Amino acid sequence: MPAAYYFLKKRLSWRDLEPSSLLGYYRYISLLVTSGFYLVGGPKAPFHLKAGAVVCLLLEARFFTRVYRDTEGARARRLLIFVETLGLASILVITGGLDSPFIWYAVNPILLSATVAPVYYCWLMMTAFLSAAMLLQRYSLYTPEEIISLWPDRSFFFMVFVLTTFAAQIFTHIIARLSDQAETMKKQLEHIKALYEAIEMLSHYSDPHEVANLFASYSRTITGADKVIVWVETQSGVKDPRKESFYVVKGPRGVLSEEDWYPHIKSMFENRRDCPEIHVQEVTGSKERQTGRLVTVRVKSSSKVFGVLSAYYSGTRPISEEKQTLTFMADLCAAVLEKRFLESLADELLLMEEKDRIAGEIHDNVTQNIFGLIYGLDTLIKKEHLDDRVRNQLRLMRKTAQRSLRELRTSIYSMSSAKNDKETLADEIEKYLSDLAQLNNVAVEFSSNGGLGSLTAQAKRHLYRIVREATGNAIRHGNCGSIKVSLATDGTECRLVIVDDGAGFDTALVEDRGQYGLGLVNMKELARNLGGDLNIESTPGRGTVVSCAIPFYDNTKALSAREKLIV
């Protein structure tokens, strides 16, 4: 027995989840158990004959297991199972007939037949075995029976075989489901790994052409598409309104040539605002004459549709999972392009803050020095007993200083956002809300009383992100029809209020359960980083109000809009 245990441990592995491999355990264990009962129990026969029968069955199990493992065709495997079934029915003749312990070992081919198609084959093998065993019972060496009593003497025997066959089918179905789930999980882990690598790579890219190239490559790798096309439109920057559209293609040249996909995808790109989220088009290559499907999804953020992402799959295989993956990749691509725009806006706000600082320093230092110089020259000119030639020279110097002061003041006014009434933050919020309203078919109102020049670049950036997050949540989760956004300052603080008429939610219940979403947590953290406070008031069915108050700090030297330089 120890030798048999180590043999089984060496030859079999629990890590192999193939049903045929797992059934190998039952084959050898059932052979050991039935052999033990056969050797110590009935029928009465010489021990050497019993031992010979056991050895023959052990060789049969070893031979059949190896041949079955090396046979790949389903038809050949069915034939092997049928031969073993009849062989085990025949060996009952010399081991006790229907009363032989080996009748329970004969269940093995029936169990194994449940792992091959068609489904009913295991029932055929059960019927074949029982029929052969009953027909051969009259030839049994020990208990021959001309007429076999099936009911009620052997009813338990038949019931066990029927239930065992049924259990084998359930077992096979469960193993198949587990195998499919394991394969799906393996693919998902590979996808997650590939997406992690893509996100890691995207952190080093800012050029939209490089981003589109990377997404096309990863989309083709992750989804297994034959060809992927990414067609997007991007803006050069916040201050540069020029837009550029381009497309990137990844895949063999011989698969779906450009003349086959270009008209369709161009039409989808030009009408991307009105096209469906996922569009599937059957196409036939003009060269390869092979029919396939072109799946197109929109590269869309909450406020803008950048373009489309299309993937071509030849043949007619199911692509439901690929659709979901493509949608995720398109959303990720939109997020990256949106991040690029936000970075451009952050750079512009930082540049404005630096310009305001420089303008303030020039106003406080250089202009005051020039003003003092002009005042001193004017005092000298008014003195009596001054030579006319010197007086004229002083007047010329005063005139030059006055002209320099005017030019410097003009430069300060053009540089300072507080002096030239330039509200980049308000303009960008208004532009974003306009795009949001058009894309999602909602009514949006925006109001601002100005005076945002005293805000730091970080405060402007955080307020812009809060507006985007709150309005996006109102549309995605609240299904609102209208949004009102107001941005006001009173000299001590900046107050942002966002009101929507969406579904709303129970804030008390959310707080008690601690079920704040990432969006709500993100908005609260953005306000907290600025030393402000963000409050959310909502009632189910009555919409939501998001209010944020950001205090002003005396850490800027921006000019007041009411200041005047008098010369």
PDB file of N, CA and C in Angstrom, residues 498-545:
ATOM      1  N   ILE A 498     -22.702  74.983  -7.095  1.00  0.00           N
ATOM      2  CA  ILE A 498     -23.167  74.192  -8.240  1.00  0.00           C
ATOM      3  C   ILE A 498     -24.483  73.532  -7.845  1.00  0.00           C
ATOM      4  N   VAL A 499     -25.538  73.832  -8.585  1.00  0.00           N
ATOM      5  CA  VAL A 499     -26.880  73.327  -8.284  1.00  0.00           C
ATOM      6  C   VAL A 499     -27.383  72.533  -9.482  1.00  0.00           C
ATOM      7  N   ASP A 500     -27.916  71.336  -9.235  1.00  0.00           N
ATOM      8  CA  ASP A 500     -28.516  70.538 -10.311  1.00  0.00           C
ATOM      9  C   ASP A 500     -29.881  70.031  -9.872  1.00  0.00           C
ATOM     10  N   ASP A 501     -30.699  69.622 -10.841  1.00  0.00           N
ATOM     11  CA  ASP A 501     -32.041  69.109 -10.565  1.00  0.00           C
ATOM     12  C   ASP A 501     -32.114  67.602 -10.784  1.00  0.00           C
ATOM     13  N   GLY A 502     -31.024  66.904 -10.486  1.00  0.00           N
ATOM     14  CA  GLY A 502     -30.960  65.465 -10.722  1.00  0.00           C
ATOM     15  C   GLY A 502     -31.669  64.640  -9.670  1.00  0.00           C
ATOM     16  N   ALA A 503     -31.313  63.350  -9.646  1.00  0.00           N
ATOM     17  CA  ALA A 503     -31.988  62.406  -8.751  1.00  0.00           C
ATOM     18  C   ALA A 503     -31.665  62.654  -7.290  1.00  0.00           C
ATOM     19  N   GLY A 504     -30.485  63.196  -7.003  1.00  0.00           N
ATOM     20  CA  GLY A 504     -30.098  63.421  -5.620  1.00  0.00           C
ATOM     21  C   GLY A 504     -29.814  62.125  -4.882  1.00  0.00           C
ATOM     22  N   PHE A 505     -29.450  62.239  -3.606  1.00  0.00           N
ATOM     23  CA  PHE A 505     -29.180  61.062  -2.785  1.00  0.00           C
ATOM     24  C   PHE A 505     -29.304  61.446  -1.317  1.00  0.00           C
ATOM     25  N   ASP A 506     -29.345  60.435  -0.470  1.00  0.00           N
ATOM     26  CA  ASP A 506     -29.484  60.644   0.975  1.00  0.00           C
ATOM     27  C   ASP A 506     -28.093  60.845   1.573  1.00  0.00           C
ATOM     28  N   THR A 507     -27.733  62.087   1.859  1.00  0.00           N
ATOM     29  CA  THR A 507     -26.391  62.373   2.377  1.00  0.00           C
ATOM     30  C   THR A 507     -26.167  61.751   3.748  1.00  0.00           C
ATOM     31  N   ALA A 508     -27.207  61.722   4.592  1.00  0.00           N
ATOM     32  CA  ALA A 508     -27.059  61.137   5.933  1.00  0.00           C
ATOM     33  C   ALA A 508     -26.756  59.652   5.839  1.00  0.00           C
ATOM     34  N   LEU A 509     -27.433  58.965   4.925  1.00  0.00           N
ATOM     35  CA  LEU A 509     -27.197  57.532   4.763  1.00  0.00           C
ATOM     36  C   LEU A 509     -25.796  57.269   4.235  1.00  0.00           C
ATOM     37  N   VAL A 510     -25.346  58.112   3.313  1.00  0.00           N
ATOM     38  CA  VAL A 510     -23.998  57.946   2.762  1.00  0.00           C
ATOM     39  C   VAL A 510     -22.948  58.172   3.837  1.00  0.00           C
ATOM     40  N   GLU A 511     -23.145  59.179   4.685  1.00  0.00           N
ATOM     41  CA  GLU A 511     -22.189  59.456   5.757  1.00  0.00           C
ATOM     42  C   GLU A 511     -22.168  58.337   6.789  1.00  0.00           C
ATOM     43  N   ASP A 512     -23.346  57.808   7.139  1.00  0.00           N
ATOM     44  CA  ASP A 512     -23.404  56.735   8.139  1.00  0.00           C
ATOM     45  C   ASP A 512     -22.689  55.484   7.649  1.00  0.00           C
ATOM     46  N   ARG A 513     -22.858  55.168   6.389  1.00  0.00           N
ATOM     47  CA  ARG A 513     -22.250  53.952   5.837  1.00  0.00           C
ATOM     48  C   ARG A 513     -20.837  54.180   5.322  1.00  0.00           C
ATOM     49  N   GLY A 514     -20.422  55.447   5.270  1.00  0.00           N
ATOM     50  CA  GLY A 514     -19.086  55.736   4.765  1.00  0.00           C
ATOM     51  C   GLY A 514     -18.905  55.351   3.314  1.00  0.00           C
ATOM     52  N   GLN A 515     -19.957  55.554   2.504  1.00  0.00           N
ATOM     53  CA  GLN A 515     -19.936  55.122   1.108  1.00  0.00           C
ATOM     54  C   GLN A 515     -19.659  56.282   0.163  1.00  0.00           C
ATOM     55  N   TYR A 516     -18.808  57.195   0.564  1.00  0.00           N
ATOM     56  CA  TYR A 516     -18.439  58.288  -0.323  1.00  0.00           C
ATOM     57  C   TYR A 516     -17.688  57.736  -1.530  1.00  0.00           C
ATOM     58  N   GLY A 517     -18.109  58.179  -2.715  1.00  0.00           N
ATOM     59  CA  GLY A 517     -17.400  57.773  -3.913  1.00  0.00           C
ATOM     60  C   GLY A 517     -16.093  58.524  -4.051  1.00  0.00           C
ATOM     61  N   LEU A 518     -15.283  58.095  -5.009  1.00  0.00           N
ATOM     62  CA  LEU A 518     -13.992  58.745  -5.218  1.00  0.00           C
ATOM     63  C   LEU A 518     -14.164  60.198  -5.639  1.00  0.00           C
ATOM     64  N   GLY A 519     -15.238  60.485  -6.403  1.00  0.00           N
ATOM     65  CA  GLY A 519     -15.464  61.855  -6.842  1.00  0.00           C
ATOM     66  C   GLY A 519     -15.721  62.794  -5.680  1.00  0.00           C
ATOM     67  N   LEU A 520     -16.567  62.385  -4.737  1.00  0.00           N
ATOM     68  CA  LEU A 520     -16.859  63.229  -3.575  1.00  0.00           C
ATOM     69  C   LEU A 520     -15.620  63.416  -2.707  1.00  0.00           C
ATOM     70  N   VAL A 521     -14.891  62.330  -2.498  1.00  0.00           N
ATOM     71  CA  VAL A 521     -13.662  62.417  -1.698  1.00  0.00           C
ATOM     72  C   VAL A 521     -12.658  63.340  -2.367  1.00  0.00           C
ATOM     73  N   ASN A 522     -12.549  63.249  -3.684  1.00  0.00           N
ATOM     74  CA  ASN A 522     -11.600  64.076  -4.421  1.00  0.00           C
ATOM     75  C   ASN A 522     -11.949  65.557  -4.289  1.00  0.00           C
ATOM     76  N   MET A 523     -13.233  65.900  -4.415  1.00  0.00           N
ATOM     77  CA  MET A 523     -13.638  67.306  -4.287  1.00  0.00           C
ATOM     78  C   MET A 523     -13.352  67.835  -2.883  1.00  0.00           C
ATOM     79  N   LYS A 524     -13.643  67.054  -1.865  1.00  0.00           N
ATOM     80  CA  LYS A 524     -13.384  67.484  -0.494  1.00  0.00           C
ATOM     81  C   LYS A 524     -11.888  67.705  -0.257  1.00  0.00           C
ATOM     82  N   GLU A 525     -11.057  66.825  -0.812  1.00  0.00           N
ATOM     83  CA  GLU A 525      -9.613  66.964  -0.637  1.00  0.00           C
ATOM     84  C   GLU A 525      -9.087  68.193  -1.366  1.00  0.00           C
ATOM     85  N   LEU A 526      -9.626  68.466  -2.558  1.00  0.00           N
ATOM     86  CA  LEU A 526      -9.199  69.652  -3.300  1.00  0.00           C
ATOM     87  C   LEU A 526      -9.516  70.922  -2.516  1.00  0.00           C
ATOM     88  N   ALA A 527     -10.717  70.985  -1.932  1.00  0.00           N
ATOM     89  CA  ALA A 527     -11.086  72.163  -1.135  1.00  0.00           C
ATOM     90  C   ALA A 527     -10.247  72.258   0.135  1.00  0.00           C
ATOM     91  N   ARG A 528      -9.999  71.129   0.783  1.00  0.00           N
ATOM     92  CA  ARG A 528      -9.216  71.130   2.021  1.00  0.00           C
ATOM     93  C   ARG A 528      -7.790  71.591   1.768  1.00  0.00           C
ATOM     94  N   ASN A 529      -7.208  71.210   0.629  1.00  0.00           N
ATOM     95  CA  ASN A 529      -5.838  71.617   0.310  1.00  0.00           C
ATOM     96  C   ASN A 529      -5.712  73.128   0.143  1.00  0.00           C
ATOM     97  N   LEU A 530      -6.828  73.789  -0.157  1.00  0.00           N
ATOM     98  CA  LEU A 530      -6.812  75.245  -0.311  1.00  0.00           C
ATOM     99  C   LEU A 530      -7.223  75.959   0.966  1.00  0.00           C
ATOM    100  N   GLY A 531      -7.407  75.201   2.048  1.00  0.00           N
ATOM    101  CA  GLY A 531      -7.841  75.797   3.296  1.00  0.00           C
ATOM    102  C   GLY A 531      -9.315  76.130   3.317  1.00  0.00           C
ATOM    103  N   GLY A 532     -10.068  75.585   2.366  1.00  0.00           N
ATOM    104  CA  GLY A 532     -11.495  75.869   2.289  1.00  0.00           C
ATOM    105  C   GLY A 532     -12.334  74.714   2.783  1.00  0.00           C
ATOM    106  N   ASP A 533     -13.611  74.810   2.500  1.00  0.00           N
ATOM    107  CA  ASP A 533     -14.559  73.803   2.967  1.00  0.00           C
ATOM    108  C   ASP A 533     -15.560  73.530   1.855  1.00  0.00           C
ATOM    109  N   LEU A 534     -15.917  72.275   1.686  1.00  0.00           N
ATOM    110  CA  LEU A 534     -16.884  71.883   0.661  1.00  0.00           C
ATOM    111  C   LEU A 534     -18.059  71.190   1.328  1.00  0.00           C
ATOM    112  N   ASN A 535     -19.251  71.663   1.045  1.00  0.00           N
ATOM    113  CA  ASN A 535     -20.473  71.096   1.610  1.00  0.00           C
ATOM    114  C   ASN A 535     -21.362  70.561   0.491  1.00  0.00           C
ATOM    115  N   ILE A 536     -22.031  69.453   0.786  1.00  0.00           N
ATOM    116  CA  ILE A 536     -22.938  68.828  -0.179  1.00  0.00           C
ATOM    117  C   ILE A 536     -24.301  68.682   0.475  1.00  0.00           C
ATOM    118  N   GLU A 537     -25.295  69.278  -0.152  1.00  0.00           N
ATOM    119  CA  GLU A 537     -26.676  69.164   0.309  1.00  0.00           C
ATOM    120  C   GLU A 537     -27.485  68.481  -0.787  1.00  0.00           C
ATOM    121  N   SER A 538     -28.151  67.398  -0.422  1.00  0.00           N
ATOM    122  CA  SER A 538     -28.902  66.647  -1.427  1.00  0.00           C
ATOM    123  C   SER A 538     -30.077  65.939  -0.779  1.00  0.00           C
ATOM    124  N   THR A 539     -31.147  65.815  -1.559  1.00  0.00           N
ATOM    125  CA  THR A 539     -32.347  65.093  -1.143  1.00  0.00           C
ATOM    126  C   THR A 539     -32.789  64.216  -2.302  1.00  0.00           C
ATOM    127  N   PRO A 540     -33.104  62.958  -2.052  1.00  0.00           N
ATOM    128  CA  PRO A 540     -33.545  62.081  -3.150  1.00  0.00           C
ATOM    129  C   PRO A 540     -34.722  62.684  -3.915  1.00  0.00           C
ATOM    130  N   GLY A 541     -34.549  62.822  -5.225  1.00  0.00           N
ATOM    131  CA  GLY A 541     -35.593  63.359  -6.082  1.00  0.00           C
ATOM    132  C   GLY A 541     -35.611  64.865  -6.194  1.00  0.00           C
ATOM    133  N   ARG A 542     -34.735  65.569  -5.463  1.00  0.00           N
ATOM    134  CA  ARG A 542     -34.760  67.032  -5.460  1.00  0.00           C
ATOM    135  C   ARG A 542     -33.421  67.660  -5.840  1.00  0.00           C
ATOM    136  N   GLY A 543     -32.515  66.897  -6.353  1.00  0.00           N
ATOM    137  CA  GLY A 543     -31.259  67.450  -6.825  1.00  0.00           C
ATOM    138  C   GLY A 543     -30.200  67.573  -5.752  1.00  0.00           C
ATOM    139  N   THR A 544     -29.101  68.226  -6.130  1.00  0.00           N
ATOM    140  CA  THR A 544     -27.930  68.340  -5.253  1.00  0.00           C
ATOM    141  C   THR A 544     -27.359  69.744  -5.345  1.00  0.00           C
ATOM    142  N   VAL A 545     -26.855  70.244  -4.215  1.00  0.00           N
ATOM    143  CA  VAL A 545     -26.179  71.538  -4.160  1.00  0.00           C
ATOM    144  C   VAL A 545     -24.779  71.315  -3.598  1.00  0.00           C
TER     145      VAL A 545
END
